[in-house]
Short mmCIF file of N, CA and C in Angstrom, two decimals:
data_model
loop_
_atom_site.label_atom_id
_atom_site.label_comp_id
_atom_site.label_asym_id
_atom_site.label_seq_id
_atom_site.Cartn_x
_atom_site.Cartn_y
_atom_site.Cartn_z
N GLN A 1 -19.17 -2.54 -9.39
CA GLN A 1 -17.92 -2.13 -9.86
C GLN A 1 -16.93 -1.89 -8.81
N VAL A 2 -15.81 -2.47 -8.73
CA VAL A 2 -14.85 -2.27 -7.73
C VAL A 2 -13.95 -1.13 -8.01
N GLN A 3 -13.71 -0.29 -7.09
CA GLN A 3 -12.86 0.90 -7.22
C GLN A 3 -11.93 0.93 -5.99
N LEU A 4 -10.66 1.20 -6.21
CA LEU A 4 -9.76 1.52 -5.10
C LEU A 4 -9.18 2.82 -5.41
N VAL A 5 -9.20 3.75 -4.49
CA VAL A 5 -8.73 5.13 -4.62
C VAL A 5 -7.71 5.48 -3.59
N GLU A 6 -6.46 5.64 -4.06
CA GLU A 6 -5.30 5.84 -3.21
C GLU A 6 -5.23 7.41 -2.84
N SER A 7 -4.64 7.77 -1.77
CA SER A 7 -4.35 9.16 -1.49
C SER A 7 -3.29 9.19 -0.38
N GLY A 8 -2.73 10.38 -0.23
CA GLY A 8 -1.77 10.58 0.88
C GLY A 8 -0.32 10.62 0.43
N GLY A 9 -0.07 10.47 -0.82
CA GLY A 9 1.29 10.54 -1.39
C GLY A 9 1.77 12.02 -1.35
N GLY A 10 3.07 12.17 -1.58
CA GLY A 10 3.65 13.54 -1.66
C GLY A 10 5.07 13.60 -1.63
N LEU A 11 5.61 14.77 -1.27
CA LEU A 11 7.07 14.94 -1.23
C LEU A 11 7.51 15.10 0.27
N VAL A 12 8.46 14.28 0.65
CA VAL A 12 8.85 14.35 2.10
C VAL A 12 10.32 14.18 2.19
N GLN A 13 10.98 14.74 3.17
CA GLN A 13 12.38 14.59 3.44
C GLN A 13 12.65 13.32 3.99
N ALA A 14 13.92 12.79 3.76
CA ALA A 14 14.34 11.56 4.24
C ALA A 14 14.21 11.65 5.87
N GLY A 15 13.72 10.50 6.56
CA GLY A 15 13.42 10.57 7.88
C GLY A 15 11.98 10.85 8.24
N GLY A 16 11.29 11.38 7.25
CA GLY A 16 9.90 11.77 7.50
C GLY A 16 8.89 10.58 7.38
N SER A 17 7.61 10.95 7.55
CA SER A 17 6.63 9.92 7.57
C SER A 17 5.45 10.31 6.59
N LEU A 18 4.77 9.34 6.12
CA LEU A 18 3.49 9.53 5.26
C LEU A 18 2.55 8.42 5.66
N ARG A 19 1.27 8.71 5.55
CA ARG A 19 0.21 7.68 5.58
C ARG A 19 -0.44 7.65 4.24
N LEU A 20 -0.45 6.48 3.68
CA LEU A 20 -1.23 6.29 2.43
C LEU A 20 -2.55 5.64 2.75
N SER A 21 -3.66 6.03 2.18
CA SER A 21 -5.00 5.56 2.31
C SER A 21 -5.44 4.93 0.94
N CYS A 22 -6.21 3.87 1.04
CA CYS A 22 -6.78 3.14 -0.09
C CYS A 22 -8.28 3.02 0.26
N ALA A 23 -9.18 3.79 -0.27
CA ALA A 23 -10.49 3.65 0.00
C ALA A 23 -11.21 2.69 -1.02
N ALA A 24 -11.94 1.75 -0.60
CA ALA A 24 -12.43 0.63 -1.45
C ALA A 24 -13.93 0.82 -1.52
N SER A 25 -14.48 0.52 -2.73
CA SER A 25 -15.90 0.50 -2.92
C SER A 25 -16.18 -0.76 -3.93
N GLY A 26 -17.20 -1.36 -3.77
CA GLY A 26 -17.66 -2.49 -4.53
C GLY A 26 -17.05 -3.77 -4.09
N ILE A 27 -16.27 -3.77 -3.04
CA ILE A 27 -15.66 -4.93 -2.43
C ILE A 27 -15.44 -4.61 -0.97
N SER A 28 -15.60 -5.68 -0.12
CA SER A 28 -15.46 -5.52 1.32
C SER A 28 -14.13 -5.98 1.72
N ILE A 29 -13.30 -5.09 2.29
CA ILE A 29 -11.96 -5.55 2.65
C ILE A 29 -12.01 -6.32 3.94
N ASN A 30 -13.28 -6.38 4.59
CA ASN A 30 -13.36 -7.09 5.87
C ASN A 30 -13.58 -8.52 5.56
N SER A 31 -13.72 -8.92 4.32
CA SER A 31 -14.12 -10.28 3.94
C SER A 31 -12.78 -11.17 4.16
N ARG A 32 -12.86 -12.30 4.69
CA ARG A 32 -11.71 -13.16 4.86
C ARG A 32 -11.23 -13.60 3.50
N ALA A 33 -12.00 -13.50 2.46
CA ALA A 33 -11.71 -13.90 1.11
C ALA A 33 -10.86 -12.91 0.33
N VAL A 34 -10.82 -11.72 0.96
CA VAL A 34 -10.10 -10.52 0.20
C VAL A 34 -8.72 -10.29 1.00
N ALA A 35 -7.68 -10.43 0.08
CA ALA A 35 -6.34 -10.05 0.54
C ALA A 35 -6.04 -8.70 -0.06
N VAL A 36 -5.39 -7.79 0.80
CA VAL A 36 -5.03 -6.48 0.28
C VAL A 36 -3.58 -6.38 0.46
N GLY A 37 -3.05 -5.41 -0.42
CA GLY A 37 -1.67 -5.13 -0.41
C GLY A 37 -1.24 -3.85 -1.01
N TRP A 38 -0.05 -3.39 -0.75
CA TRP A 38 0.49 -2.18 -1.30
C TRP A 38 1.68 -2.57 -2.18
N TYR A 39 1.81 -2.13 -3.38
CA TYR A 39 2.92 -2.23 -4.22
C TYR A 39 3.49 -0.84 -4.53
N ARG A 40 4.76 -0.91 -5.14
CA ARG A 40 5.30 0.29 -5.52
C ARG A 40 6.13 0.08 -6.75
N GLN A 41 6.21 1.17 -7.61
CA GLN A 41 7.02 1.10 -8.77
C GLN A 41 8.02 2.24 -8.71
N PRO A 42 9.21 1.90 -8.41
CA PRO A 42 10.32 2.96 -8.38
C PRO A 42 10.60 3.37 -9.79
N PRO A 43 11.23 4.60 -10.00
CA PRO A 43 11.49 5.01 -11.33
C PRO A 43 12.29 4.01 -12.19
N GLY A 44 11.91 3.70 -13.32
CA GLY A 44 12.69 2.91 -14.14
C GLY A 44 12.73 1.38 -13.80
N LYS A 45 11.90 0.98 -12.79
CA LYS A 45 11.96 -0.37 -12.30
C LYS A 45 10.57 -0.95 -12.34
N GLN A 46 10.45 -2.28 -12.12
CA GLN A 46 9.28 -2.98 -12.08
C GLN A 46 8.53 -2.81 -10.81
N ARG A 47 7.22 -3.04 -10.84
CA ARG A 47 6.46 -2.92 -9.66
C ARG A 47 6.75 -4.04 -8.72
N GLU A 48 6.84 -3.67 -7.40
CA GLU A 48 7.12 -4.68 -6.36
C GLU A 48 6.25 -4.58 -5.23
N LEU A 49 6.07 -5.81 -4.52
CA LEU A 49 5.25 -5.85 -3.38
C LEU A 49 5.94 -5.20 -2.14
N VAL A 50 5.24 -4.34 -1.51
CA VAL A 50 5.78 -3.74 -0.29
C VAL A 50 5.27 -4.40 0.97
N ALA A 51 3.95 -4.54 0.99
CA ALA A 51 3.32 -4.99 2.19
C ALA A 51 1.95 -5.70 1.84
N SER A 52 1.60 -6.84 2.48
CA SER A 52 0.31 -7.40 2.17
C SER A 52 -0.31 -7.92 3.54
N SER A 53 -1.66 -8.09 3.35
CA SER A 53 -2.38 -8.60 4.52
C SER A 53 -3.46 -9.53 3.93
N THR A 54 -3.32 -10.83 4.35
CA THR A 54 -4.34 -11.82 3.93
C THR A 54 -5.47 -11.84 4.97
N SER A 55 -5.25 -11.21 6.23
CA SER A 55 -6.11 -11.09 7.25
C SER A 55 -5.54 -10.05 8.17
N PRO A 56 -6.35 -9.43 8.98
CA PRO A 56 -5.80 -8.41 10.01
C PRO A 56 -4.59 -8.98 10.78
N ALA A 57 -4.60 -10.20 11.02
CA ALA A 57 -3.53 -10.79 11.87
C ALA A 57 -2.41 -11.44 11.04
N SER A 58 -2.46 -11.37 9.76
CA SER A 58 -1.45 -11.95 8.78
C SER A 58 -0.94 -10.92 7.89
N THR A 59 0.22 -10.40 8.18
CA THR A 59 0.82 -9.47 7.24
C THR A 59 2.16 -9.85 6.86
N THR A 60 2.64 -9.41 5.80
CA THR A 60 3.99 -9.64 5.25
C THR A 60 4.70 -8.29 4.77
N TYR A 61 5.93 -8.16 4.82
CA TYR A 61 6.60 -7.01 4.29
C TYR A 61 7.79 -7.37 3.50
N LYS A 62 8.11 -6.36 2.59
CA LYS A 62 9.39 -6.42 1.90
C LYS A 62 10.54 -6.22 2.95
N ASP A 63 11.58 -6.91 2.86
CA ASP A 63 12.64 -6.87 3.89
C ASP A 63 13.09 -5.43 4.18
N SER A 64 13.18 -4.66 3.07
CA SER A 64 13.70 -3.24 3.25
C SER A 64 12.80 -2.29 4.01
N VAL A 65 11.45 -2.69 4.15
CA VAL A 65 10.63 -1.85 4.84
C VAL A 65 10.21 -2.32 6.14
N LYS A 66 10.62 -3.53 6.54
CA LYS A 66 10.23 -4.18 7.86
C LYS A 66 10.66 -3.15 8.92
N GLY A 67 9.82 -3.01 9.90
CA GLY A 67 10.12 -2.06 11.07
C GLY A 67 9.81 -0.63 10.71
N ARG A 68 9.55 -0.38 9.56
CA ARG A 68 9.37 1.12 9.18
C ARG A 68 7.96 1.35 8.63
N PHE A 69 7.43 0.31 7.84
CA PHE A 69 6.05 0.34 7.35
C PHE A 69 5.09 -0.52 7.93
N THR A 70 3.84 -0.05 8.06
CA THR A 70 2.72 -0.89 8.66
C THR A 70 1.52 -0.84 7.72
N ILE A 71 1.04 -2.05 7.51
CA ILE A 71 -0.23 -2.05 6.64
C ILE A 71 -1.36 -2.42 7.71
N SER A 72 -2.47 -1.70 7.52
CA SER A 72 -3.61 -1.92 8.33
C SER A 72 -4.93 -1.74 7.65
N ARG A 73 -6.10 -2.23 8.26
CA ARG A 73 -7.36 -2.07 7.72
C ARG A 73 -8.21 -1.42 8.69
N ASP A 74 -9.11 -0.55 8.11
CA ASP A 74 -10.26 0.03 8.85
C ASP A 74 -11.57 -0.47 8.25
N ASN A 75 -12.07 -1.50 8.92
CA ASN A 75 -13.23 -2.17 8.36
C ASN A 75 -14.51 -1.26 8.27
N ALA A 76 -14.68 -0.41 9.22
CA ALA A 76 -15.80 0.49 9.19
C ALA A 76 -15.70 1.47 8.07
N LYS A 77 -14.49 1.85 7.61
CA LYS A 77 -14.32 2.80 6.55
C LYS A 77 -14.01 2.15 5.18
N ASN A 78 -13.85 0.78 5.32
CA ASN A 78 -13.42 0.00 4.21
C ASN A 78 -12.31 0.52 3.43
N THR A 79 -11.36 0.82 4.26
CA THR A 79 -10.07 1.45 3.85
C THR A 79 -8.89 0.79 4.34
N VAL A 80 -7.86 0.73 3.45
CA VAL A 80 -6.51 0.15 3.84
C VAL A 80 -5.52 1.17 3.94
N TYR A 81 -4.69 1.13 4.92
CA TYR A 81 -3.59 2.11 5.13
C TYR A 81 -2.32 1.54 4.99
N LEU A 82 -1.26 2.36 4.73
CA LEU A 82 0.12 2.00 4.73
C LEU A 82 0.86 3.24 5.46
N ASP A 83 1.18 2.93 6.80
CA ASP A 83 1.94 3.90 7.41
C ASP A 83 3.39 3.67 7.14
N MET A 84 4.04 4.82 6.79
CA MET A 84 5.53 4.71 6.36
C MET A 84 6.31 5.74 7.17
N ASN A 85 7.26 5.24 7.98
CA ASN A 85 8.10 6.01 8.84
C ASN A 85 9.53 5.95 8.41
N ASN A 86 10.31 6.87 8.88
CA ASN A 86 11.74 6.96 8.58
C ASN A 86 11.91 6.59 7.12
N LEU A 87 11.31 7.36 6.35
CA LEU A 87 11.40 7.16 4.82
C LEU A 87 12.77 7.44 4.28
N LYS A 88 13.11 6.77 3.31
CA LYS A 88 14.41 6.80 2.61
C LYS A 88 14.25 7.24 1.14
N PRO A 89 15.27 7.81 0.53
CA PRO A 89 15.11 8.15 -0.89
C PRO A 89 14.78 6.90 -1.72
N GLU A 90 15.24 5.75 -1.39
CA GLU A 90 14.96 4.48 -2.17
C GLU A 90 13.56 4.05 -2.02
N ASP A 91 12.73 4.76 -1.11
CA ASP A 91 11.17 4.41 -1.07
C ASP A 91 10.47 5.19 -2.08
N THR A 92 11.16 6.09 -2.87
CA THR A 92 10.45 6.85 -3.82
C THR A 92 9.92 5.98 -4.96
N GLY A 93 8.69 6.31 -5.31
CA GLY A 93 7.97 5.50 -6.39
C GLY A 93 6.49 5.86 -6.41
N VAL A 94 5.84 5.20 -7.25
CA VAL A 94 4.33 5.24 -7.39
C VAL A 94 3.86 4.12 -6.54
N TYR A 95 2.93 4.35 -5.67
CA TYR A 95 2.48 3.30 -4.71
C TYR A 95 1.03 2.96 -5.10
N TYR A 96 0.79 1.78 -5.32
CA TYR A 96 -0.46 1.19 -5.79
C TYR A 96 -1.13 0.30 -4.66
N CYS A 97 -2.44 0.49 -4.53
CA CYS A 97 -3.27 -0.40 -3.59
C CYS A 97 -3.72 -1.59 -4.52
N ASN A 98 -3.87 -2.76 -3.91
CA ASN A 98 -4.25 -3.92 -4.54
C ASN A 98 -5.21 -4.68 -3.69
N ALA A 99 -6.32 -5.21 -4.25
CA ALA A 99 -7.28 -6.13 -3.53
C ALA A 99 -7.39 -7.28 -4.36
N ALA A 100 -7.33 -8.51 -3.75
CA ALA A 100 -7.39 -9.80 -4.54
C ALA A 100 -8.59 -10.60 -3.93
N PHE A 101 -9.37 -11.06 -4.84
CA PHE A 101 -10.52 -11.92 -4.39
C PHE A 101 -10.50 -13.19 -5.37
N GLY A 102 -10.11 -14.26 -4.85
CA GLY A 102 -9.98 -15.41 -5.68
C GLY A 102 -8.90 -15.16 -6.87
N SER A 103 -9.39 -15.38 -8.02
CA SER A 103 -8.43 -15.11 -9.15
C SER A 103 -8.59 -13.66 -9.63
N LEU A 104 -9.35 -12.86 -9.05
CA LEU A 104 -9.60 -11.41 -9.47
C LEU A 104 -8.58 -10.59 -8.71
N ALA A 105 -8.03 -9.56 -9.40
CA ALA A 105 -7.18 -8.58 -8.75
C ALA A 105 -7.56 -7.27 -9.23
N TYR A 106 -7.67 -6.30 -8.25
CA TYR A 106 -7.98 -4.93 -8.60
C TYR A 106 -6.88 -3.96 -8.13
N TRP A 107 -6.74 -2.94 -8.92
CA TRP A 107 -5.77 -1.94 -8.67
C TRP A 107 -6.29 -0.56 -8.56
N GLY A 108 -5.60 0.32 -7.74
CA GLY A 108 -6.00 1.70 -7.74
C GLY A 108 -5.09 2.39 -8.81
N GLN A 109 -5.31 3.59 -8.88
CA GLN A 109 -4.51 4.46 -9.98
C GLN A 109 -3.18 4.94 -9.52
N GLY A 110 -2.83 4.68 -8.24
CA GLY A 110 -1.55 4.97 -7.78
C GLY A 110 -1.35 6.32 -7.15
N THR A 111 -0.47 6.45 -6.25
CA THR A 111 -0.16 7.89 -5.76
C THR A 111 1.41 7.99 -5.60
N GLN A 112 1.88 9.12 -5.91
CA GLN A 112 3.29 9.33 -6.06
C GLN A 112 3.97 9.68 -4.60
N VAL A 113 5.01 8.97 -4.25
CA VAL A 113 5.71 9.26 -3.03
C VAL A 113 7.14 9.60 -3.44
N THR A 114 7.63 10.71 -3.01
CA THR A 114 8.85 11.18 -3.40
C THR A 114 9.78 11.59 -2.05
N VAL A 115 10.89 10.84 -1.88
CA VAL A 115 11.57 11.12 -0.60
C VAL A 115 12.82 11.84 -1.12
N SER A 116 13.10 13.03 -0.53
CA SER A 116 14.28 13.78 -0.97
C SER A 116 15.34 13.43 0.16
N SER A 117 16.63 13.48 -0.28
CA SER A 117 17.70 13.29 0.64
C SER A 117 18.18 14.58 1.26
#
């Protein structure tokens, strides 16, 4: 059974930083066949892709977070991270971890990030 558990969300002032963690079980994020990503759902809006990693050397970011967010993997801990710096109020939302293996996609329960101005 695949489980993804996010943590690290919270309330932060604009300009601050947070690190989100996604602990995976039942699936190895070290596998080349597994792509990982972070999505967010702002209040009243649809879920959107923030950052993805098809391999440790291949990452993509939403334009508005480039240079501020970094996605990374710790294979030993089977954990995916999202480091978020210089946070802005528009970064507010529920952040979800995703792992994709072939046609299968797995989601965590989400963690709330609120950035105050």
